[in-house]
Short mmCIF file of C-alpha atoms and ligand atoms in Angstrom, two decimals:
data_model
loop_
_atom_site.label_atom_id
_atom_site.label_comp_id
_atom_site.label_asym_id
_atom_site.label_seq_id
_atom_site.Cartn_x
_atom_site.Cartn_y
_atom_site.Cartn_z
CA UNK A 755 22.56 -0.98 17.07
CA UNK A 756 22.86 -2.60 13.62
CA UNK A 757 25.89 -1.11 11.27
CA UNK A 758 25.10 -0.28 8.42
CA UNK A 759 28.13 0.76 5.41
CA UNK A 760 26.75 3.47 3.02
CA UNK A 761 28.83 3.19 -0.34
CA UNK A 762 28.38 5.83 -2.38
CA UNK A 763 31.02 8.06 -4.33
CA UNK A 764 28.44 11.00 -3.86
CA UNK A 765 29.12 13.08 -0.89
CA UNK A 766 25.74 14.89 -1.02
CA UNK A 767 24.23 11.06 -1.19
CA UNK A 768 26.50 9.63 1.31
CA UNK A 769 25.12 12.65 3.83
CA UNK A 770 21.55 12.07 3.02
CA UNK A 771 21.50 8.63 3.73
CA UNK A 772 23.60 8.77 6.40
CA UNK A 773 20.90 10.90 8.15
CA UNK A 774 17.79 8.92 6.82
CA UNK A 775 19.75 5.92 8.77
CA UNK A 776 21.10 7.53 11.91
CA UNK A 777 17.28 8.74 12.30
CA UNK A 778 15.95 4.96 11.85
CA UNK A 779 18.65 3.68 14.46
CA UNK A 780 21.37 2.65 12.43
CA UNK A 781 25.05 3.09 12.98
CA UNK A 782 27.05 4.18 9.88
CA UNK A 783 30.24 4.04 8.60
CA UNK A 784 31.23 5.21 4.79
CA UNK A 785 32.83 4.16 1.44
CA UNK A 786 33.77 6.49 -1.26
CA UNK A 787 33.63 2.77 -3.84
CA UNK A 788 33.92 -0.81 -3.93
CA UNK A 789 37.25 -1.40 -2.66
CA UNK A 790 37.23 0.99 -0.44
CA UNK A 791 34.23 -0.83 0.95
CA UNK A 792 35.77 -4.12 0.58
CA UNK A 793 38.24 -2.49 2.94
CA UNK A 794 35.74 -1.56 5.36
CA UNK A 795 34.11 -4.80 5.58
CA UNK A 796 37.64 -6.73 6.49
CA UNK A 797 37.78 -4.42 9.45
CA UNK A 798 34.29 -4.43 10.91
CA UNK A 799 31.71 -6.47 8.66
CA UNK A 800 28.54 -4.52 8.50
CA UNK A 801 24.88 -6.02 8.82
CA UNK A 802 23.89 -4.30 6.54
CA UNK A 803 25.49 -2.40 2.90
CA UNK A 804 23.83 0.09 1.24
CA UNK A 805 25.58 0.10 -2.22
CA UNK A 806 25.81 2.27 -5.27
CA UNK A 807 26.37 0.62 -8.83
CA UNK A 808 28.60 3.23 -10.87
CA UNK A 809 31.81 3.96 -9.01
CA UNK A 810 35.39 4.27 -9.98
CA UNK A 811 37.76 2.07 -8.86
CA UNK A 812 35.65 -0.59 -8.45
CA UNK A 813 31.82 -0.91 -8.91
CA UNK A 814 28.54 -1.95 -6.98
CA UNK A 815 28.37 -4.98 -8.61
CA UNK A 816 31.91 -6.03 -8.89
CA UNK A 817 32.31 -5.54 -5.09
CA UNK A 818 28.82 -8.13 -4.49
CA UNK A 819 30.35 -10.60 -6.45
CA UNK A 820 33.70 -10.07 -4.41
CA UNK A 821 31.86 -10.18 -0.97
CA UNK A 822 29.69 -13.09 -1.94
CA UNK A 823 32.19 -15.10 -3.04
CA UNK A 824 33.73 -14.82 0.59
CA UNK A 825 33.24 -17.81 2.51
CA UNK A 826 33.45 -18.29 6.28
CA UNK A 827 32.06 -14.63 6.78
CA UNK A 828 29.42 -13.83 8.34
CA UNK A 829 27.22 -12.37 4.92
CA UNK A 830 25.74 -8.80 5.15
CA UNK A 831 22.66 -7.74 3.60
CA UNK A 832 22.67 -6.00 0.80
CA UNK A 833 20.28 -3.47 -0.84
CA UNK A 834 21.70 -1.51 -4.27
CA UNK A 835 20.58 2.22 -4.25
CA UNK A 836 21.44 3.41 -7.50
CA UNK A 837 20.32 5.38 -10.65
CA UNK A 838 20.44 2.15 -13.16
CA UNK A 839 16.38 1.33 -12.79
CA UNK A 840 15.37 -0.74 -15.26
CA UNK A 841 14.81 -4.58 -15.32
CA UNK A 842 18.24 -6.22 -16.45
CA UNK A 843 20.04 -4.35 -14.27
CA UNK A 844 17.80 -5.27 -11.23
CA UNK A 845 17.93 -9.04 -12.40
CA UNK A 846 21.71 -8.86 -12.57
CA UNK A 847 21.91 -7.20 -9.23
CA UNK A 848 19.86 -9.57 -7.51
CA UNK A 849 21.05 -12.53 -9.59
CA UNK A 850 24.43 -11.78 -8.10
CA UNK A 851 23.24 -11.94 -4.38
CA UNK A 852 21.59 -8.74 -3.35
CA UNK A 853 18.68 -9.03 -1.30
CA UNK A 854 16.89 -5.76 -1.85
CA UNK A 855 17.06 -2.72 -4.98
CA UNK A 856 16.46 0.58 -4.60
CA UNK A 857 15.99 3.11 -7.56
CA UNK A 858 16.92 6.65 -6.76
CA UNK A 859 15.93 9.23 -6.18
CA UNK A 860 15.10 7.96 -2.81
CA UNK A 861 13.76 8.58 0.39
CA UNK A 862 13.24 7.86 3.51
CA UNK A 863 10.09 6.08 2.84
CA UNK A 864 11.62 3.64 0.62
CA UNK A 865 14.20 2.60 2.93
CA UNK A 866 12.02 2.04 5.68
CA UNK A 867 10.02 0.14 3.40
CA UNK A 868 12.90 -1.28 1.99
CA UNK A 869 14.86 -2.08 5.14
CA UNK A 870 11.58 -3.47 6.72
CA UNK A 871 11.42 -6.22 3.91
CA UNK A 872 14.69 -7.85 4.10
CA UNK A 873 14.12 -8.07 8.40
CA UNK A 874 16.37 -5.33 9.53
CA UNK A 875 13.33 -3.27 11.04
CA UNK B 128 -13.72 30.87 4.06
CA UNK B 129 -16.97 32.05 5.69
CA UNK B 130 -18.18 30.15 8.71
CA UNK B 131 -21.44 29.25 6.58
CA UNK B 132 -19.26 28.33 3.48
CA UNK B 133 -17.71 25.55 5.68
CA UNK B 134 -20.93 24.34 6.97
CA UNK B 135 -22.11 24.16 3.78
CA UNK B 136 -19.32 22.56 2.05
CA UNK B 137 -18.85 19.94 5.23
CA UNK B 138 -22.65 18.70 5.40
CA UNK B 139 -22.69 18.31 1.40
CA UNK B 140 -19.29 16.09 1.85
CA UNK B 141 -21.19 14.04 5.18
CA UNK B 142 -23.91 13.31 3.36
CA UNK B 143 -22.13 12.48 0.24
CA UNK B 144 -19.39 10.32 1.38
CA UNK B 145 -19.44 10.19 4.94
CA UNK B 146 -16.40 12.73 5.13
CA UNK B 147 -16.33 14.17 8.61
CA UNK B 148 -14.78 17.75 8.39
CA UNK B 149 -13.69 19.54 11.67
CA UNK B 150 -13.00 23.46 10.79
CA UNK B 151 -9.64 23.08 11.61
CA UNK B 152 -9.55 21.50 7.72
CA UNK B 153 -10.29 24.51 6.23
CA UNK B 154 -6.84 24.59 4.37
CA UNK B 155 -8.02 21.18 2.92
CA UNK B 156 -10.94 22.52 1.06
CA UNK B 157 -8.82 25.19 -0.06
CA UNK B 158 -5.81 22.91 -1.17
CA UNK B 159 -7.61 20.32 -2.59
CA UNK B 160 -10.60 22.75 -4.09
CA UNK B 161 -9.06 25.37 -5.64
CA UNK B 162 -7.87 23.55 -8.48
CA UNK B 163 -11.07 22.38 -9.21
CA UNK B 164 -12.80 25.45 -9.05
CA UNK B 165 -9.99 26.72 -11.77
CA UNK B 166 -10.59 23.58 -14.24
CA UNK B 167 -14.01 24.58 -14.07
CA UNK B 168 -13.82 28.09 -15.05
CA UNK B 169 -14.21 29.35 -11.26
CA UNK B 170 -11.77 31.76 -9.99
CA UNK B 171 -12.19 31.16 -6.43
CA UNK B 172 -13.23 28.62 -4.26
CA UNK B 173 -15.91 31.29 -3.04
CA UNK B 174 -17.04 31.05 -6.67
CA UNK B 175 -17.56 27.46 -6.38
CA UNK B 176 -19.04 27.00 -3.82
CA UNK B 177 -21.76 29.72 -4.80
CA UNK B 178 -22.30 27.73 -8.24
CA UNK B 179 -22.49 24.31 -6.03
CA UNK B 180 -25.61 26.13 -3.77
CA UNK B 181 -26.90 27.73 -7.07
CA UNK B 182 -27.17 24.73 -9.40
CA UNK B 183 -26.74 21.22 -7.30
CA UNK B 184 -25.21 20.17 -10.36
CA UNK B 185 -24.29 16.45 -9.65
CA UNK B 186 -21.83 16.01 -11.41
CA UNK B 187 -19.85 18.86 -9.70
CA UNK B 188 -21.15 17.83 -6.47
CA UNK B 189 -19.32 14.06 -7.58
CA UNK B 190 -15.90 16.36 -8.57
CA UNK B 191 -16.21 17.74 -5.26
CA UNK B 192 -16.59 15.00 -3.32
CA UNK B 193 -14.14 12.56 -4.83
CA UNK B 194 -11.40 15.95 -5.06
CA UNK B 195 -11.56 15.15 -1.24
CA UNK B 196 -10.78 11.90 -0.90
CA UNK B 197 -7.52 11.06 0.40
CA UNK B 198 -6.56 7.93 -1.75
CA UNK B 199 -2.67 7.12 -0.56
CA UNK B 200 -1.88 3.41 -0.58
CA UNK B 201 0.76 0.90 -1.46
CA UNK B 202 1.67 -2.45 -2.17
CA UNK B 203 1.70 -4.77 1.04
CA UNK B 204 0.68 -1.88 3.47
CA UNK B 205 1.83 -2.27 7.02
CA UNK B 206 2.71 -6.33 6.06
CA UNK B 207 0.76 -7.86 8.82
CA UNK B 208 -2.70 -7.84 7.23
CA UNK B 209 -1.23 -10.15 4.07
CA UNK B 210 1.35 -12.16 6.22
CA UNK B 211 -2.16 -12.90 8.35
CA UNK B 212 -3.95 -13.46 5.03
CA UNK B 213 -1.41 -15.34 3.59
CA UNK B 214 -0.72 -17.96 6.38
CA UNK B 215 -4.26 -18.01 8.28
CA UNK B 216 -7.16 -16.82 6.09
CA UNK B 217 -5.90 -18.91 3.19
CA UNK B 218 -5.10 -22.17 5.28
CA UNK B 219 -8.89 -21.82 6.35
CA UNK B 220 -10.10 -20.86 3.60
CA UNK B 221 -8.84 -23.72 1.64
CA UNK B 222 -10.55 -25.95 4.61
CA UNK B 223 -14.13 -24.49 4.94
CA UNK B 224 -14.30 -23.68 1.40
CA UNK B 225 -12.50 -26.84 -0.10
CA UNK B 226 -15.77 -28.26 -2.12
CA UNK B 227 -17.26 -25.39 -3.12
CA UNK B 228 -13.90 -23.96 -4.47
CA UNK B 229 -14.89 -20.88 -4.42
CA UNK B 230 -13.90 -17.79 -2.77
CA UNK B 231 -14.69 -14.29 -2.44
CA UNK B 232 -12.46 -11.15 -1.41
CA UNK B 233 -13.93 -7.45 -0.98
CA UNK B 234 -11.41 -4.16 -1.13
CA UNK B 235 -14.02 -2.09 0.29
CA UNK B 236 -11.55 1.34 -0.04
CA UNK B 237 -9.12 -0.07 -3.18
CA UNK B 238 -8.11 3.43 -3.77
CA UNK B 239 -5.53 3.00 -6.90
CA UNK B 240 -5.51 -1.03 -6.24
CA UNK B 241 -2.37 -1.79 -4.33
CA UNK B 242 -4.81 -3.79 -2.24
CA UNK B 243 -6.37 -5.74 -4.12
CA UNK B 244 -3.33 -6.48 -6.12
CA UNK B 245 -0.84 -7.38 -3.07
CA UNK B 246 -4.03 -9.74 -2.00
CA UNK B 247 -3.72 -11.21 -5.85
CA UNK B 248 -0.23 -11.49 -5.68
CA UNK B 249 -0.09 -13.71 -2.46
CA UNK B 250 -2.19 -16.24 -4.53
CA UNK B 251 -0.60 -16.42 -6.92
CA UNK B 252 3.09 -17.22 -5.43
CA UNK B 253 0.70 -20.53 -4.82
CA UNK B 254 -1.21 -20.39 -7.92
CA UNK B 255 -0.85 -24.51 -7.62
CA UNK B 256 -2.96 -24.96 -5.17
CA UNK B 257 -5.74 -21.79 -5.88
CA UNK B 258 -5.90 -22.43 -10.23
CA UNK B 259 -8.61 -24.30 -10.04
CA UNK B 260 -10.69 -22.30 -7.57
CA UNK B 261 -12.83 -19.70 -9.07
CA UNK B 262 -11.65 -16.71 -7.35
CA UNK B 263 -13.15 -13.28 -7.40
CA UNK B 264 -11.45 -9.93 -5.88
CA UNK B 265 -13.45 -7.23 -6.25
CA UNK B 266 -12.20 -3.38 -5.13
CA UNK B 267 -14.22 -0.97 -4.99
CA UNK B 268 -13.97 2.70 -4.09
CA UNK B 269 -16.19 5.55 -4.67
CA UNK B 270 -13.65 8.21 -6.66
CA UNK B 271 -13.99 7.01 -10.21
CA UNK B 272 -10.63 8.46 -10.71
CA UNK B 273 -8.36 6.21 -8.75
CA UNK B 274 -10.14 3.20 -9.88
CA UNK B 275 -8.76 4.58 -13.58
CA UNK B 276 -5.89 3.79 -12.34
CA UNK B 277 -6.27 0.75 -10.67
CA UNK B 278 -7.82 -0.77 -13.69
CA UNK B 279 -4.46 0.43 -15.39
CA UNK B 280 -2.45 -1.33 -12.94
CA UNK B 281 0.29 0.92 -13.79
CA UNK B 282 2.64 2.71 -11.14
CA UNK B 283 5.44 5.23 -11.08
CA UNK B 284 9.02 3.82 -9.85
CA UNK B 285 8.06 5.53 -6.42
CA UNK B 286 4.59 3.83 -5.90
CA UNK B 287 5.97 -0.09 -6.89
CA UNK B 288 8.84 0.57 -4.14
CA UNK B 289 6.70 1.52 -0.83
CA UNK B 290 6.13 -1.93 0.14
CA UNK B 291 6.55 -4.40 -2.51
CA UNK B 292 9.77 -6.48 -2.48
CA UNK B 293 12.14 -6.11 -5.56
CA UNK B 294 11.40 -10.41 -6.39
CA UNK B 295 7.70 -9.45 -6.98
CA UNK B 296 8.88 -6.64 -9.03
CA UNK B 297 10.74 -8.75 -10.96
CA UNK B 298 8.16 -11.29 -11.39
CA UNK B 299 5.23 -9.39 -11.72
CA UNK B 300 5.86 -6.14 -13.31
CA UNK B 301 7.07 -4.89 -16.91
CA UNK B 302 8.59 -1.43 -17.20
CA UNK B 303 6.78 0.23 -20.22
CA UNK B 304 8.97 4.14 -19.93
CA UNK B 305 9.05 5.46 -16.34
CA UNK B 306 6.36 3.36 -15.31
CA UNK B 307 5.83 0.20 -14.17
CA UNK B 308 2.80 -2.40 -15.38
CA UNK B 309 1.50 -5.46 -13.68
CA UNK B 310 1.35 -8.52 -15.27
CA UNK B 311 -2.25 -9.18 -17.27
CA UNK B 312 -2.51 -12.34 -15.19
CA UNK B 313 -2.63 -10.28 -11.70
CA UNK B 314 -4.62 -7.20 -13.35
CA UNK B 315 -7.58 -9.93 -14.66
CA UNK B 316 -7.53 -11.28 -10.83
CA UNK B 317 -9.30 -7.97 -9.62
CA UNK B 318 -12.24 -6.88 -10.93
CA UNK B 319 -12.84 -2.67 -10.18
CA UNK B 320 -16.11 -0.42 -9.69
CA UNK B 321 -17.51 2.16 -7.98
CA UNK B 322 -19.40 2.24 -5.27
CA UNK B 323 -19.81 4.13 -2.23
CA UNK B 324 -20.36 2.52 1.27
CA UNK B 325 -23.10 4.61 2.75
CA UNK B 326 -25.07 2.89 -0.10
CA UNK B 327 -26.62 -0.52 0.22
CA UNK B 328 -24.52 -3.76 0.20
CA UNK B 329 -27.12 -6.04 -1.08
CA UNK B 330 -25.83 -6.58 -4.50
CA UNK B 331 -22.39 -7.58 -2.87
CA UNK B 332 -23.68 -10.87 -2.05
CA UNK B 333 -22.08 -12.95 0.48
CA UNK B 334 -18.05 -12.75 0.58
CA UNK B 335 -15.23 -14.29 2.55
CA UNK B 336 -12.61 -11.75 3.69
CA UNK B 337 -13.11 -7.98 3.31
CA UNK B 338 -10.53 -5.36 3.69
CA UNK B 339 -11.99 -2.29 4.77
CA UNK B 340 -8.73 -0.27 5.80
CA UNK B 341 -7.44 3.63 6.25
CA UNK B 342 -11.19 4.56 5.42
CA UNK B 343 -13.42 4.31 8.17
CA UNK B 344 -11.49 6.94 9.74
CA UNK B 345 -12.88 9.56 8.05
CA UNK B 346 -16.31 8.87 8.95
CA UNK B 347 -17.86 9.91 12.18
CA UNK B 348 -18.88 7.21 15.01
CA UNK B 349 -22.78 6.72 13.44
CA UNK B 350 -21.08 6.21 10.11
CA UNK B 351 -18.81 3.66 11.29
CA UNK B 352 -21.01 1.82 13.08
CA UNK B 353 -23.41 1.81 10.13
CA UNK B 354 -21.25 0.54 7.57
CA UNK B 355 -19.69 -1.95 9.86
CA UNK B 356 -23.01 -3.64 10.66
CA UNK B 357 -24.12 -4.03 6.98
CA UNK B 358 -20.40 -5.50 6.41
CA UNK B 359 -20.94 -8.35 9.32
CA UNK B 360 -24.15 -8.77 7.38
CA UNK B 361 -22.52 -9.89 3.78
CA UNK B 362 -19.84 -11.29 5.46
CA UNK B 363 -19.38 -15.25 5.81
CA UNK B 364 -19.66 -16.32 9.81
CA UNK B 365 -16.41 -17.76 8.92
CA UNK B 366 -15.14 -14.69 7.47
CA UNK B 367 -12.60 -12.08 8.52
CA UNK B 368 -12.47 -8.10 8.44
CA UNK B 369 -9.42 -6.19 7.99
CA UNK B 370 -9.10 -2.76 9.46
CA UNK B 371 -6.04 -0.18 8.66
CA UNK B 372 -3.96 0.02 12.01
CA UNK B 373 -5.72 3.17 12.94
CA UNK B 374 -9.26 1.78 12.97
CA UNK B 375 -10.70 -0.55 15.62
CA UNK B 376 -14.58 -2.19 16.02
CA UNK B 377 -14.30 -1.56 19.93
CA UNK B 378 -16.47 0.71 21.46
CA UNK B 379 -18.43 1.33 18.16
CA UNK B 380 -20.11 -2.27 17.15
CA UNK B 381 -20.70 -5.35 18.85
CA UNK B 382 -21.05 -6.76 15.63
CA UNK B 383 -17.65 -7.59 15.14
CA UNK B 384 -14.60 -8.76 17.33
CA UNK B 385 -10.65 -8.22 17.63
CA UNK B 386 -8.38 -11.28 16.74
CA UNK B 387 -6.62 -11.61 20.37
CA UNK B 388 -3.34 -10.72 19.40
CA UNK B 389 -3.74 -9.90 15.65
CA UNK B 390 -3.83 -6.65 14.95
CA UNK B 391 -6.43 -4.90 12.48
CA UNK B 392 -8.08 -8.32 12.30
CA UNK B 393 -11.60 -9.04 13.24
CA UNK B 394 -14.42 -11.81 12.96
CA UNK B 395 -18.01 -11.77 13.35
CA UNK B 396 -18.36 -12.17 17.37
CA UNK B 397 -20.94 -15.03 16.83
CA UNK B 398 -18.42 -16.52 14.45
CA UNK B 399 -16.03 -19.75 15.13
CA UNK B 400 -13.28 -18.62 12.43
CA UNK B 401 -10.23 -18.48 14.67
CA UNK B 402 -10.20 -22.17 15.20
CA UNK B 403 -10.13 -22.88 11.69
CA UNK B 404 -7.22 -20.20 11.12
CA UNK B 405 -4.94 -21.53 13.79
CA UNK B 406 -5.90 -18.74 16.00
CA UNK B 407 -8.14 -19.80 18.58
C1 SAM C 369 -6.50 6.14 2.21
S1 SAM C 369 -7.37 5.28 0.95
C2 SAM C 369 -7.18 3.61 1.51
C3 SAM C 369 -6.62 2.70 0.45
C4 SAM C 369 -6.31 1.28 0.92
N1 SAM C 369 -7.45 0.65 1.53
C5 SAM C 369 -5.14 1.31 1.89
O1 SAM C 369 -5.35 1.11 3.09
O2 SAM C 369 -4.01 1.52 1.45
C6 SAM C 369 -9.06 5.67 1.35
C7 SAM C 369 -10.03 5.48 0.18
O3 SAM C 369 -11.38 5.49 0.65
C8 SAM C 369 -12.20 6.02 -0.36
N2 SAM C 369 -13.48 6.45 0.21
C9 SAM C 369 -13.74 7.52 1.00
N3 SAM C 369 -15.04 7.59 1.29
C10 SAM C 369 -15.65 6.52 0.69
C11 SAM C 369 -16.98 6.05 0.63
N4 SAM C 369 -17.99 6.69 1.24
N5 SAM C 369 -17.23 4.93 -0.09
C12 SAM C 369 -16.22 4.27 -0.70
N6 SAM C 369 -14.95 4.68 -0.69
C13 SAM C 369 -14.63 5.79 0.01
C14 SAM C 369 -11.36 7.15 -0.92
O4 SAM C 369 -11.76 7.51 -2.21
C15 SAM C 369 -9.94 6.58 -0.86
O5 SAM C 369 -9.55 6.06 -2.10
#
């Protein structure tokens, strides 16, 4: 089973996903923001990180930037899920290493779909 | 609804469009009628459907008709038809059709032109080696309203993520509000008109690939067979058919066979096209 770390600082989103993924095989773990996520990936690095842009603490993009400047890790994939949908923030996301966007509101459609495209299905 | 109400309504919609309605749809006239019969004045779908036997108006028969089309798509649908496209039709194509230049690519069902598009869009990541070919996609569908939309090109933030990857977005696409627009380059790729496929395919001419997909399901097995056999007619013997995942040739036409091992992909069975694709 592929792990996948939902970062979120929404609960209610956290829970959502976390149920669209469980249902498509995934295991989860959670992350209230960036740090805490950076956390979670120096005890178990995920395959996969679904990631959130506006946290406090620290940020969606600050904690790409942090995880792809890691070298000698084993890189996860990462797809943003966040509010922020128009075209410079996309750019910048995927500029700084993520693999896949998604604009919410989403659903389980999209991250199928989503998923699908950067090989985890 | 009354039992003759249905028959009515369901051997207008056969003949029409091929729609094969089982009375267990009933809640689908209803659904997708009552709206219309509103917008028109009507206060019931009973009301309609008495105006419909009174008059035979056409153009409310067309309203009708295209009201009950079911016209989902999106971009890149179930991937395997354009990864085939993209690394054996082309290949081939570029082969066979390498003097002439020229090729020619039917959406037979383009619904709101995700189709079409995703087929323009493949070229177009190697416009290098296609810009000098004259290339011509035509998509065709017979509700007049969804090809509005295709010729718009525009989608909501829902419709450009179901299947097309965030690069192609970026590349492709300009965000004009909540919406999203293709480029002018991919919308003048695909050309858009109506046309229904229990008509005639003469005036298609002779084309290269067609994608025929997530329609022929609707239609009963005499329909299918029909409109198959007139497609292996326009098609090139080196062509190929594409079929949505839920729609096969076997055990309706001869006309055609499966790609061993490719699914939704078919050639004419007299054809030779595998070799040339790789797939033989
Ligand atoms: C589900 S959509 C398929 C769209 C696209 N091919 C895909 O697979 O995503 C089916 C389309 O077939 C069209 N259609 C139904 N009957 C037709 C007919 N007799 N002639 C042409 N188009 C028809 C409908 O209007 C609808 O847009």
């Amino acid at each position: 089973m592929k792990l996948c770390l939902v970062v979120d600082d929404s609960k209610v989103i956290r829970k959502v996903a976390r149920r669209i993924l469980e249902e498509l095989n995934f295991e989860i773990e959670e992350a209230v923001d960036g740090q805490d996520a950076l956390d979670a990936c120096d005890r178990n690095m995920p395959d996969v990180v679904l990631l959130d842009w506006n946290m406090p603490v620290m940020d969606g993009l600050e904690f790409l930037k942090a995880i792809r400047s890691r070298e000698g890790v084993e890189q996860p994939i990462i797809v943003f899920c966040t509010t922020e949908n128009d075209m410079a923030h996309i750019r910048t996301a995927i500029e700084a290493g993520a693999n896949e966007y998604i604009m919410k509101p989403f659903d389980r459609e999209i991250i199928e779909a989503k998923f699908t495209q950067v090989g985890l299905m | 609804m009354k039992t003759e109400d249905f028959e009515f309504l369901a051997s207008m919609l056969k003949e029409r469009s091929g729609l094969m309605l089982t009375p267990d749809k009933v809640y689908l006239l209803e659904s997708r009628l009552t709206p219309l019969a509103r917008k028109r004045g009507l206060d019931t779908l009973d009301a309609l459907v008495q105006k419909l036997r009174m008059t035979r108006e056409d153009g409310l028969i067309r309203d009708v008709t295209e009201a009950m089309t079911t016209n989902e798509s999106f971009f890149f649908r179930d991937n395997t038809p354009f990864d085939l496209f993209k690394n054996h039709v082309l290949p081939a194509m570029e082969k066979n059709r390498g003097t002439q230049k020229r090729l020619r690519i039917w959406c037979a069902a383009a619904s709101t032109g995700q189709e079409p598009y995703s087929l323009a869009i493949l070229l177009r990541e190697n416009w290098i080696k296609w810009q000098n070919w004259n290339i011509e996609i035509v998509g065709t569908d017979i509700c007049t309203q969804v090809l509005e939309k295709a010729k718009a090109g525009t989608y909501s933030q829902f419709e450009v993520q179901r299947g097309l990857p965030i690069q192609m977005l970026i590349k492709y696409f300009k965000q004009e509000g909540d919406m999203w627009r293709l480029s002018d380059d991919i919308r003048k790729m695909v050309t858009f008109r109506p046309f229904n496929l229990l008509s005639n395919f003469i005036g298609m001419g002779t084309v290269d690939v067609i994608y025929c997909r997530n329609v022929l399901i609707y239609f009963d097995q005499q329909t299918k067979k029909d409109v198959l056999e007139r497609m292996r007619k326009c098609l090139a013997s080196d062509g190929t058919l594409f079929l949505g995942a839920a729609e096969t040739v076997l055990g309706i036409t001869d006309s055609f066979r499966p790609v061993r091992g490719q699914r939704g992909m078919y050639v004419p069975s007299d054809g030779t096209a595998e070799k040339a694709m790789g797939l033989g």
